[in-house]
Structure formats: C-alpha cells, structure tokens
Coordinates of C-alpha atoms in Angstrom, one line a residue:
Chain A
M1 CA 30.1 4.8 -29.1
S2 CA 32.7 4.7 -27.2
A3 CA 32.3 3.9 -23.1
A4 CA 33.2 6.8 -21.8
S5 CA 31.4 8.8 -23.7
E6 CA 28.3 6.2 -23.1
K7 CA 25.3 7.9 -21.5
I8 CA 22.9 5.5 -19.2
R9 CA 18.8 7.5 -19.2
I10 CA 18.8 7.0 -15.0
S11 CA 15.5 8.2 -13.5
E12 CA 16.6 7.2 -9.9
I13 CA 19.0 5.9 -7.9
F14 CA 18.3 4.6 -4.1
G15 CA 18.7 2.9 -1.2
P16 CA 20.1 1.2 0.4
T17 CA 17.2 -0.7 0.8
I18 CA 15.2 -4.8 1.0
Q19 CA 14.5 -5.7 -2.7
G20 CA 10.7 -6.1 -2.4
E21 CA 9.9 -8.8 -4.4
G22 CA 10.9 -12.1 -6.1
M23 CA 13.6 -14.4 -5.8
L24 CA 15.7 -12.1 -3.5
I25 CA 13.1 -11.1 -1.8
G26 CA 14.7 -9.4 2.0
Q27 CA 18.0 -8.8 0.7
P28 CA 19.5 -5.6 0.7
T29 CA 20.1 -3.8 -2.1
V30 CA 20.5 -0.5 -4.1
F31 CA 18.0 0.2 -6.9
V32 CA 18.9 1.4 -10.1
R33 CA 16.1 2.8 -12.0
T34 CA 16.4 3.8 -15.4
G35 CA 14.0 5.8 -17.8
G36 CA 12.0 4.4 -20.3
C37 CA 9.9 1.7 -21.0
D38 CA 9.2 0.0 -24.0
Y39 CA 5.8 -1.5 -22.8
R40 CA 3.3 0.4 -21.5
C41 CA 1.4 -1.5 -18.8
S42 CA -2.2 -0.7 -17.9
W43 CA -1.4 -1.1 -14.4
C44 CA 2.4 0.6 -14.3
D45 CA 3.5 1.8 -11.5
T46 CA 6.4 3.2 -12.2
L47 CA 4.9 5.3 -14.9
H48 CA 7.5 7.9 -13.5
A49 CA 10.4 5.7 -15.0
V50 CA 8.2 5.0 -18.1
D51 CA 6.0 7.8 -19.8
S52 CA 8.4 10.0 -22.0
E53 CA 6.2 13.1 -20.1
Y54 CA 8.4 12.4 -17.1
R55 CA 11.9 12.2 -19.2
H56 CA 12.5 16.1 -18.4
N57 CA 13.2 14.2 -14.6
W58 CA 15.6 12.1 -15.9
L59 CA 19.5 12.1 -16.1
A60 CA 21.6 11.3 -19.0
M61 CA 24.5 9.3 -16.9
E62 CA 27.4 8.2 -17.4
T63 CA 28.3 4.5 -15.9
E64 CA 31.5 6.0 -13.4
T65 CA 29.0 9.3 -12.5
I66 CA 26.0 6.3 -11.2
W67 CA 29.0 4.0 -9.9
G68 CA 30.0 7.0 -7.8
Q69 CA 26.5 7.2 -6.5
V70 CA 26.0 3.1 -5.8
R71 CA 29.1 3.2 -3.6
Y72 CA 28.2 6.7 -1.6
L73 CA 25.0 4.4 -1.0
S74 CA 26.2 1.7 -0.3
G75 CA 29.5 3.5 1.7
D76 CA 31.6 0.9 -0.3
V77 CA 29.8 -2.1 1.3
P78 CA 29.6 -4.4 -1.5
L79 CA 25.8 -5.8 -1.8
T80 CA 22.9 -6.6 -4.8
V81 CA 22.4 -3.5 -7.5
S82 CA 19.4 -4.3 -8.8
L83 CA 18.6 -2.3 -12.8
S84 CA 15.5 -1.8 -12.9
G85 CA 12.4 0.8 -15.2
G86 CA 11.0 1.0 -16.9
N87 CA 12.7 -1.2 -18.7
P88 CA 16.7 -1.6 -18.5
A89 CA 17.4 -3.5 -20.9
I90 CA 17.3 -1.2 -23.5
Q91 CA 20.0 0.5 -21.6
P92 CA 23.9 0.5 -22.2
L93 CA 23.9 -1.4 -18.3
G94 CA 26.7 -4.1 -19.7
N95 CA 30.0 -1.3 -18.7
L96 CA 28.0 -1.0 -15.4
I97 CA 27.3 -4.1 -14.7
R98 CA 31.7 -5.2 -14.9
R99 CA 32.3 -2.0 -13.2
G100 CA 30.4 -3.3 -9.8
K101 CA 32.0 -6.5 -10.5
Q102 CA 35.1 -5.2 -10.2
D103 CA 34.4 -4.0 -6.6
G104 CA 32.7 -7.5 -5.8
Y105 CA 29.3 -6.0 -6.1
R106 CA 26.5 -8.4 -7.3
F107 CA 23.8 -7.7 -10.3
A108 CA 20.6 -8.4 -10.5
I109 CA 18.2 -7.2 -13.0
E110 CA 14.4 -6.8 -13.6
T111 CA 12.8 -6.7 -17.1
Q112 CA 10.2 -8.0 -19.1
G113 CA 12.2 -10.0 -21.1
S114 CA 11.6 -8.0 -24.9
V115 CA 14.4 -6.8 -25.6
A116 CA 18.1 -9.3 -25.2
R117 CA 21.3 -8.3 -24.6
D118 CA 25.0 -10.4 -24.5
W119 CA 25.5 -8.3 -20.9
F120 CA 22.8 -11.1 -19.4
A121 CA 25.6 -13.3 -18.9
D122 CA 27.7 -11.2 -16.9
L123 CA 24.6 -11.1 -14.4
D124 CA 24.1 -12.6 -10.8
F125 CA 20.2 -12.7 -11.2
L126 CA 18.0 -12.6 -14.1
V127 CA 14.7 -11.9 -13.1
L128 CA 12.0 -12.5 -16.2
S129 CA 8.6 -10.9 -15.5
P130 CA 6.8 -11.7 -18.7
K131 CA 3.6 -9.4 -18.4
P132 CA 0.0 -11.3 -18.4
P133 CA -3.1 -10.1 -20.2
S134 CA -4.3 -7.3 -17.6
S135 CA -1.3 -5.6 -19.3
G136 CA -2.8 -5.0 -22.2
M137 CA 0.9 -6.3 -23.8
E138 CA 1.7 -9.2 -25.7
T139 CA 4.6 -11.0 -24.7
D140 CA 7.0 -12.3 -27.7
W141 CA 8.4 -15.7 -26.7
D142 CA 11.6 -15.6 -29.1
I143 CA 13.0 -12.8 -27.9
L144 CA 11.8 -14.4 -24.7
T145 CA 14.2 -17.2 -25.6
D146 CA 16.8 -14.5 -26.5
C147 CA 16.9 -13.5 -22.7
L148 CA 17.7 -17.4 -21.8
K149 CA 20.3 -18.0 -24.6
A150 CA 22.0 -14.5 -23.4
A151 CA 22.0 -15.1 -19.6
T152 CA 23.2 -18.1 -20.7
S153 CA 25.8 -17.9 -22.9
C154 CA 28.9 -18.3 -21.2
S155 CA 31.1 -20.8 -19.8
S156 CA 31.3 -19.3 -16.7
G157 CA 27.4 -20.2 -15.4
G158 CA 25.9 -16.6 -15.9
P159 CA 23.1 -15.9 -13.6
R160 CA 20.7 -17.2 -11.3
I161 CA 16.9 -16.8 -13.3
G162 CA 13.6 -17.0 -12.2
L163 CA 10.2 -16.2 -13.7
K164 CA 8.2 -13.7 -12.4
F165 CA 4.4 -12.8 -12.8
V166 CA 2.2 -10.6 -11.7
V167 CA -0.7 -11.7 -10.9
F168 CA -4.7 -9.6 -11.0
D169 CA -7.0 -12.3 -12.0
D170 CA -7.9 -15.9 -13.5
A171 CA -6.2 -15.2 -16.8
D172 CA -3.7 -13.9 -15.6
Y173 CA -3.1 -17.0 -13.7
A174 CA -4.0 -18.4 -16.3
F175 CA -0.7 -17.2 -18.4
A176 CA 1.5 -17.5 -15.5
K177 CA 0.8 -21.6 -15.7
D178 CA 1.2 -21.5 -19.4
A179 CA 4.5 -19.7 -19.4
A180 CA 5.8 -22.2 -16.5
A181 CA 5.1 -24.6 -18.8
R182 CA 6.8 -23.3 -21.6
F183 CA 10.4 -23.1 -19.0
P184 CA 10.1 -26.1 -16.5
D185 CA 13.4 -26.4 -14.9
L186 CA 13.3 -22.1 -13.9
P187 CA 11.7 -21.1 -10.8
V188 CA 8.8 -18.9 -10.5
Y189 CA 7.8 -16.4 -8.9
L190 CA 3.9 -15.0 -8.3
Q191 CA 3.1 -12.3 -7.0
P192 CA -0.7 -9.8 -6.8
G193 CA -0.6 -6.8 -8.2
N194 CA -1.0 -3.2 -6.9
H195 CA -4.6 -1.9 -8.2
T196 CA -4.1 1.3 -6.7
P197 CA -0.5 1.8 -8.4
P198 CA 0.9 5.8 -8.0
P199 CA 0.5 8.4 -10.7
P200 CA 3.3 9.6 -11.9
D201 CA 3.0 13.1 -10.3
D202 CA 2.9 11.8 -6.9
D203 CA 5.8 9.6 -4.7
D204 CA 3.4 8.8 -1.9
A205 CA -0.6 8.4 -3.2
R206 CA -2.6 6.8 -1.4
I207 CA -2.8 2.9 -1.7
D208 CA -5.8 0.6 -1.4
L209 CA -3.8 -2.3 1.4
D210 CA -7.0 -3.8 2.6
G211 CA -6.9 -4.7 -1.7
V212 CA -3.6 -5.2 -2.4
M213 CA -3.9 -8.1 0.8
D214 CA -6.8 -9.8 -0.3
R215 CA -5.4 -10.2 -3.5
M216 CA -2.9 -11.6 -2.2
L217 CA -5.0 -14.4 0.0
W218 CA -6.6 -15.0 -3.6
L219 CA -3.5 -15.9 -5.3
V220 CA -2.9 -18.4 -1.9
D221 CA -6.2 -19.8 -2.1
K222 CA -6.0 -20.6 -6.1
V223 CA -2.3 -21.9 -6.0
M224 CA -3.0 -24.3 -3.4
A225 CA -6.3 -25.2 -4.5
D226 CA -4.4 -25.9 -7.7
R227 CA -1.7 -27.7 -6.1
W228 CA 0.8 -25.6 -8.1
F229 CA 3.5 -26.3 -5.4
A230 CA 6.4 -25.4 -7.9
A231 CA 5.4 -21.9 -7.5
T232 CA 6.4 -19.0 -5.4
V233 CA 4.0 -16.8 -3.7
L234 CA 5.5 -13.7 -2.6
P235 CA 4.0 -9.9 -1.8
Q236 CA 5.5 -6.5 -2.8
L237 CA 6.7 -6.4 0.4
H238 CA 7.2 -3.0 0.2
V239 CA 4.4 -2.1 -1.0
L240 CA 3.2 -3.4 2.5
L241 CA 5.5 -2.0 4.5
W242 CA 6.2 2.2 2.6
G243 CA 2.5 1.7 0.5
N244 CA 3.4 3.6 -2.8
K245 CA 6.0 6.0 -1.0
R246 CA 8.9 5.8 -4.1
G247 CA 12.5 5.8 -2.8
V248 CA 12.2 2.9 -0.4
Chain B
M1 CA 11.6 -48.9 20.4
S2 CA 11.3 -50.4 17.5
A3 CA 9.7 -48.3 14.0
A4 CA 7.1 -49.4 13.5
S5 CA 5.7 -48.8 17.2
E6 CA 7.5 -45.4 17.5
K7 CA 5.6 -42.2 18.5
I8 CA 6.1 -39.0 17.5
R9 CA 3.9 -36.2 19.5
I10 CA 2.5 -33.9 17.0
S11 CA 0.5 -30.9 17.7
E12 CA -0.7 -29.9 14.4
I13 CA -0.9 -30.9 10.7
F14 CA -1.9 -28.4 8.6
G15 CA -2.0 -26.9 5.4
P16 CA -0.8 -26.2 2.3
T17 CA -0.4 -22.6 2.4
I18 CA 3.1 -20.5 2.1
Q19 CA 5.9 -20.9 4.0
G20 CA 5.6 -17.7 6.1
E21 CA 9.4 -17.3 7.3
G22 CA 12.8 -17.1 6.5
M23 CA 15.1 -19.2 3.0
L24 CA 11.9 -20.6 2.1
I25 CA 9.2 -17.3 2.3
G26 CA 6.5 -17.8 0.1
Q27 CA 6.7 -21.9 -0.9
P28 CA 4.4 -24.0 -0.7
T29 CA 4.5 -26.3 2.7
V30 CA 2.4 -28.3 4.9
F31 CA 3.7 -28.2 8.5
V32 CA 3.7 -30.8 11.1
R33 CA 4.0 -29.2 14.4
T34 CA 4.9 -31.4 17.1
G35 CA 4.2 -30.8 20.6
G36 CA 6.9 -30.3 23.4
C37 CA 10.2 -28.2 23.7
D38 CA 13.1 -28.0 25.9
Y39 CA 13.2 -23.8 25.7
R40 CA 10.2 -21.5 27.3
C41 CA 10.7 -18.1 25.3
S42 CA 8.8 -15.3 27.2
W43 CA 7.4 -14.8 23.7
C44 CA 6.9 -17.9 22.6
D45 CA 3.9 -17.8 19.8
T46 CA 3.1 -21.6 20.1
L47 CA 2.6 -22.4 23.2
H48 CA -0.3 -24.4 22.5
A49 CA 2.8 -26.6 21.0
V50 CA 4.6 -26.2 23.6
D51 CA 3.8 -25.5 27.6
S52 CA 2.7 -29.3 28.4
E53 CA -0.6 -27.9 30.5
Y54 CA -1.9 -28.5 26.8
R55 CA -0.6 -32.2 25.6
H56 CA -3.9 -33.1 26.3
N57 CA -4.7 -32.0 22.4
W58 CA -1.7 -33.8 21.6
L59 CA -1.7 -36.7 19.5
A60 CA 0.8 -39.6 20.2
M61 CA 0.8 -40.8 16.3
E62 CA 2.8 -43.2 14.2
T63 CA 5.5 -42.1 11.4
E64 CA 2.6 -43.4 8.9
T65 CA -0.1 -42.0 9.8
I66 CA 1.5 -38.4 10.1
W67 CA 2.6 -39.4 6.9
G68 CA -0.9 -40.3 5.5
Q69 CA -1.9 -36.6 6.8
V70 CA 0.4 -34.8 5.1
R71 CA -0.4 -37.0 1.5
Y72 CA -4.3 -36.5 1.9
L73 CA -3.6 -32.8 2.4
S74 CA -1.5 -32.0 -0.6
G75 CA -3.3 -34.3 -2.4
D76 CA -0.3 -36.8 -2.5
V77 CA 1.7 -34.0 -4.9
P78 CA 5.0 -33.4 -2.9
L79 CA 5.9 -30.4 -1.7
T80 CA 8.2 -29.0 1.3
V81 CA 6.9 -30.4 4.7
S82 CA 8.4 -28.1 7.0
L83 CA 8.7 -29.8 10.7
S84 CA 8.2 -26.9 13.7
G85 CA 7.4 -27.2 16.9
G86 CA 8.0 -26.6 19.9
N87 CA 11.2 -28.3 19.4
P88 CA 10.9 -30.5 16.9
A89 CA 14.1 -31.9 17.2
I90 CA 13.3 -33.8 20.6
Q91 CA 10.8 -36.3 18.6
P92 CA 11.9 -39.4 16.5
L93 CA 11.2 -37.7 12.7
G94 CA 14.2 -39.6 10.8
N95 CA 11.7 -41.9 9.6
L96 CA 9.1 -39.8 8.9
I97 CA 11.5 -38.4 6.8
R98 CA 13.3 -41.1 5.1
R99 CA 9.6 -42.1 4.2
G100 CA 8.4 -38.6 2.5
K101 CA 11.3 -38.1 0.4
Q102 CA 10.7 -41.5 -0.5
D103 CA 7.1 -39.9 -1.9
G104 CA 9.6 -36.9 -3.7
Y105 CA 8.4 -34.8 -0.7
R106 CA 11.3 -32.4 0.6
F107 CA 11.6 -31.6 4.2
A108 CA 13.0 -28.7 6.5
I109 CA 13.5 -28.3 9.9
E110 CA 13.1 -24.7 12.1
T111 CA 15.1 -25.7 15.8
Q112 CA 17.0 -23.5 18.2
G113 CA 20.0 -26.0 17.6
S114 CA 19.5 -27.2 21.8
V115 CA 19.8 -30.5 20.4
A116 CA 21.5 -32.8 17.4
R117 CA 20.0 -35.6 15.4
D118 CA 21.9 -37.4 13.0
W119 CA 19.0 -36.8 10.7
F120 CA 19.6 -33.7 10.2
A121 CA 21.7 -34.5 7.3
D122 CA 18.5 -35.9 5.5
L123 CA 16.9 -33.3 5.6
D124 CA 16.5 -30.8 2.4
F125 CA 16.7 -26.8 4.7
L126 CA 18.0 -26.9 8.2
V127 CA 17.1 -23.8 9.4
L128 CA 19.2 -22.7 13.3
S129 CA 17.0 -20.2 15.4
P130 CA 19.0 -19.8 18.1
K131 CA 17.2 -17.6 20.0
P132 CA 18.2 -13.8 21.7
P133 CA 18.8 -12.1 24.7
S134 CA 14.6 -11.6 25.1
S135 CA 13.4 -14.7 25.2
G136 CA 15.1 -15.8 28.5
M137 CA 17.0 -18.4 26.8
E138 CA 20.9 -19.1 26.5
T139 CA 22.1 -21.1 23.7
D140 CA 24.4 -24.2 23.8
W141 CA 26.9 -23.0 21.2
D142 CA 28.9 -26.3 21.2
I143 CA 25.6 -28.2 20.9
L144 CA 24.7 -25.8 18.2
T145 CA 27.8 -26.6 16.7
D146 CA 26.9 -30.2 16.8
C147 CA 23.6 -29.7 14.8
L148 CA 25.5 -28.3 12.5
K149 CA 28.6 -31.2 12.7
A150 CA 25.5 -34.1 12.2
A151 CA 23.5 -32.1 9.0
T152 CA 27.3 -32.1 6.9
S153 CA 28.3 -35.6 8.2
C154 CA 27.0 -37.0 5.7
S155 CA 28.6 -37.2 2.1
S156 CA 26.1 -36.5 0.1
G157 CA 25.7 -33.5 0.0
G158 CA 23.0 -33.0 3.3
P159 CA 20.4 -29.8 3.9
R160 CA 21.3 -26.1 3.0
I161 CA 21.3 -24.2 6.0
G162 CA 20.5 -21.1 7.6
L163 CA 20.7 -18.7 10.6
K164 CA 17.2 -17.3 11.7
F165 CA 17.1 -14.6 14.2
V166 CA 13.9 -13.1 15.9
V167 CA 15.6 -9.2 17.1
F168 CA 13.1 -7.1 19.2
D169 CA 15.7 -5.0 20.5
D170 CA 18.9 -3.6 20.4
A171 CA 20.1 -6.3 22.3
D172 CA 18.7 -8.8 20.8
Y173 CA 20.3 -7.3 17.0
A174 CA 23.7 -7.4 18.7
F175 CA 23.6 -11.0 19.6
A176 CA 22.7 -11.7 16.1
K177 CA 25.2 -10.0 14.6
D178 CA 27.3 -11.3 17.2
A179 CA 26.1 -15.5 16.3
A180 CA 26.4 -14.9 12.5
A181 CA 30.1 -13.8 13.2
R182 CA 30.6 -17.2 14.7
F183 CA 29.6 -18.8 11.0
P184 CA 30.4 -16.8 8.2
D185 CA 29.5 -19.1 5.9
L186 CA 25.9 -19.2 6.7
P187 CA 23.1 -17.0 5.2
V188 CA 21.6 -14.7 7.9
Y189 CA 17.6 -14.4 7.9
L190 CA 16.3 -11.5 10.3
Q191 CA 12.7 -11.3 11.5
P192 CA 10.5 -8.4 13.8
G193 CA 9.2 -10.6 16.3
N194 CA 5.4 -10.6 17.2
H195 CA 5.0 -8.7 20.7
T196 CA 1.8 -9.6 20.8
P197 CA 1.6 -13.9 19.9
P198 CA -1.6 -15.8 20.8
P199 CA -2.2 -17.2 24.5
P200 CA -2.6 -20.7 23.6
D201 CA -5.8 -21.2 24.3
D202 CA -6.9 -19.3 20.8
D203 CA -6.1 -19.8 18.2
D204 CA -7.4 -15.8 16.3
A205 CA -5.7 -14.1 19.0
R206 CA -6.1 -9.7 18.8
I207 CA -2.6 -8.9 17.3
D208 CA -1.2 -5.3 17.1
L209 CA -0.3 -5.6 13.4
D210 CA 0.6 -1.5 13.3
G211 CA 3.2 -2.5 16.2
V212 CA 4.8 -5.4 13.9
M213 CA 4.7 -3.5 10.9
D214 CA 7.0 -1.0 13.1
R215 CA 9.5 -3.1 14.5
M216 CA 9.9 -4.4 10.8
L217 CA 10.6 -0.7 9.9
W218 CA 12.9 0.0 12.9
L219 CA 14.7 -3.5 11.8
V220 CA 15.4 -2.4 7.9
D221 CA 16.8 0.4 9.6
K222 CA 19.3 -0.9 11.7
V223 CA 20.2 -3.1 8.8
M224 CA 21.0 -0.6 6.6
A225 CA 22.3 1.9 9.0
D226 CA 24.5 -1.1 10.0
R227 CA 25.6 -1.9 6.8
W228 CA 25.0 -5.5 7.3
F229 CA 24.3 -6.4 3.7
A230 CA 25.1 -10.3 4.3
A231 CA 21.4 -10.5 5.8
T232 CA 18.7 -10.6 4.6
V233 CA 15.8 -9.2 6.4
L234 CA 12.1 -10.3 6.2
P235 CA 8.7 -10.2 7.9
Q236 CA 6.8 -12.9 9.3
L237 CA 4.7 -12.8 6.2
H238 CA 1.7 -15.0 7.9
V239 CA 1.6 -13.3 10.6
L240 CA 1.1 -9.4 7.8
L241 CA -1.8 -11.9 5.9
W242 CA -3.4 -13.5 8.5
G243 CA -2.5 -12.1 12.4
N244 CA -2.3 -14.8 15.3
K245 CA -4.9 -16.9 13.2
R246 CA -3.4 -20.7 13.8
G247 CA -3.4 -23.4 11.0
V248 CA -3.1 -21.3 8.1

C-alpha cells in the first residue's frame, strides 16, 4: 500500500496533558492511541482501544489527518507525541513519525515488544513493557530482542530505551526482576497496577484510589527491602490525578 | 579546619526510599538532611531542619560517621544520596561526596542556589530551586550563575543540572517562566506547593491532600494552556503517598 493511502486505526487522540508514567513522567504530551492489540491482558485498562467489539469507535485515518490533529491540539508548538494503544506497533506509524519529526516534534512509543518494526529506529523514546504473569500473557523474548535490535539498527543513535513493568503481586515482581536481568543496560521502571480498570464502555469509571496507593506503598517497600536500587518506582500519575477518566 | 575534624550539621539521615520530586523522581535514595538555612521561606516544609530553635535536634557529625550511616541504611549497595536541608550548600560536604563516590554512590544536591561551592563539580546531579515570590525570598541571580559555573568548572563533565520551581500562584508561575528564560539550556521542573506544611514539632501533621491535588491540576492546566511544553510538571510524590510524615 502506498504511503498516501495507508490508513492507521485510531482509537483516540488527546492532549496536551502530562505523561503519567515511566521515563517521561510529567512531560507535556499529546497521545495518539491506536486501536487493536495482539494481547488481551486480564487487567487491561484501555479495553476500548483493544477489544474489537469497540472497533466501531475507531477511525481509519491517514497520516496527514492524524498529524493535522496533533498540530491543532499542540497549537503548532513541538512536544512529545506518545504512540500508545492497544499495541501501536501493529499499525503503520513510520510515516507519521517521520512527518512529525520534520516539524520538530519528538516521538515515544509504548509497546509490549511483541512486534518489531524498522521504524523503531526513528523514535526518540522506546518503552518496552513486557507483561507480567498476572496479565495472563507470555513474552516472546526473541521478539522483544528483535525490537531492541530494530531500535538500535540506525547509526545515528536511535531512541532512549526503557523497560516498564506493571507489578500486581510477588510473581509479577519476580518476573520484572528476571526480565531486567536479561537487559542489564536498560533502565527499569516499576509501577503498581490499577486493579479497578475501567470497563470499555465507561469513560470515567469508579476507581479504588486507596487500593492503588496501598499497592504503590507495597511496591516501594518491596524494592527497598530487596535493595533493587537500579529500579525507578513510579505510580500512574494520571490515575492519582484523574482516576479512570479518559482523555486526560 | 582539617578534613578529619571537620563537622557537618545534620538534621536527619533516612531511607532508602524513593525520591519524591524533580529530575530523580521515583529513584531509590538515601537522604542526608543538613541543619540550617540562609533562607526563611514562608511556606517552608522542613522548618525542623531550618529554624535554629530546633538546632538541639541537629548533630555535628564527621564525614566518616555520616558515611557509615548511609552505608548501613543502604546495605552497602550503591544508590543516589540526596543532600538536602535546609540549605546543604552552607555545610562542608565536599569530602562526603568524594568519600561516597569512591564506594560507587551517586550524589544529588537540592539547594536554592544562594551559595556556590567548588564541590558542586563533584556532584552527579545539581538541582537549583530559586524561591518564587510567595516564599518571601529574593534570588540573587549572580550567585545562582556562580553555582552553575562552579558545577561546570571541571573538565570531566560535572553534574546533570536542573531548575526546580515551587508554584503556588500566578506570580510564582511568572517568576518560574522568567527564570527559565534566563537559562534556556536547563531542564525545568515545576511542582505545586504544599500549603499545609508541617509545623517543625510535628513529624506526621495533617495535610490537605485534596488541596494539594487541586493545585497540581491547576498547574497542569496552566502549563498546557500556556503551551510551555519544555517544562516537566510533577507533584511531590512523597506528599501524595505519605502526607507530612517525616523520614519516608
């Protein structure tokens, strides 16, 4: 398919707001959330962008249309665009990234690392978040390694790369620790999970904020007791600020 | 005074816990809080380490004693040591930094930039937080510039440097914006203030968490509306997690 007619499945485009998680926490960001995912995590907090039952809300958009929307939202002032999902790696995002970089914008992607793309090398930030046992998913470490290779294939440097792990319980923690040991050069970000994720048809569902806080405190204590000082522990800041509200 | 007999005034040493603010947010840290300050900010949240009325709780400690305590708390596993206060720059911390770096630890300092020290060049992270109008203090920009010069005087690179601003109101925001414009190469971190800071004789005082959250939301909205996308906006995470509790 030619670049001109190539369509990207979009669930929502929103912002600017602050990035709520991981290595770019607190940074002004416009989010481009694609529709569709090759995973079905048990605790998915963006089912409206994952479950094909909701695909009637997704739009097949051309790169230029998406880019126009990002420019409009950001008032033509460059910032970081976060490509999220679902799994954005299953969409053809290479032209969007190249288009945006011409205008001085930076691009981050958030993906589980189940699909490698050559355009990972054009990103500014690559966040790989292998899913822990509580998700019900299994990581293919060869493909995740392919993602890293794709990102670093370009001689001009490539993106800053980080590993992010959602941790609900001891098994998830052990998984994160093992996974981090496979890639000792990568910074690791740990975050507690949201055990009251929104149902896909509710854009402002009730959340157990006390429970989310308790899990954060549990995770901090665990990392400190374990002296895993190379890990960074962060909450989902948007969840603390806005609960399960969508589009913020 | 010789290095051996040189004493440092210490208010508290605690951790490991996560850094709650700014460029190192979420990173495991041991805090070395010195006693004494050349400022008296109206909303100071660490008066127990500032007001000389509480100096009976401060200890004059030798570098080796402090370093032993940091090693004990961290179980001899290197991490980031945050030098905080009060204003840690008024204490003789050069030997402590050099001692700790021999053991592989990293050092960050948090200071208003009112006193420049040649040992700033030995730090890994220098956070300069000029105090906004609501504090009642005034910044001497020549001295703050001296702090930057001191930090970058060494040919071996020097610390990562960031500017941090507490923002309570529109005047504080305007101050932060002007100050950031003076140093366009430095990353900027904005954080809402805690308008219910603990009194110095209460180590777990009540906090208006809803008010803190509201101020964070106000600040995010303001930065986005203003399209100040070079700024990073972060809460005081330790305040969200632990309120005004001390030593966490």
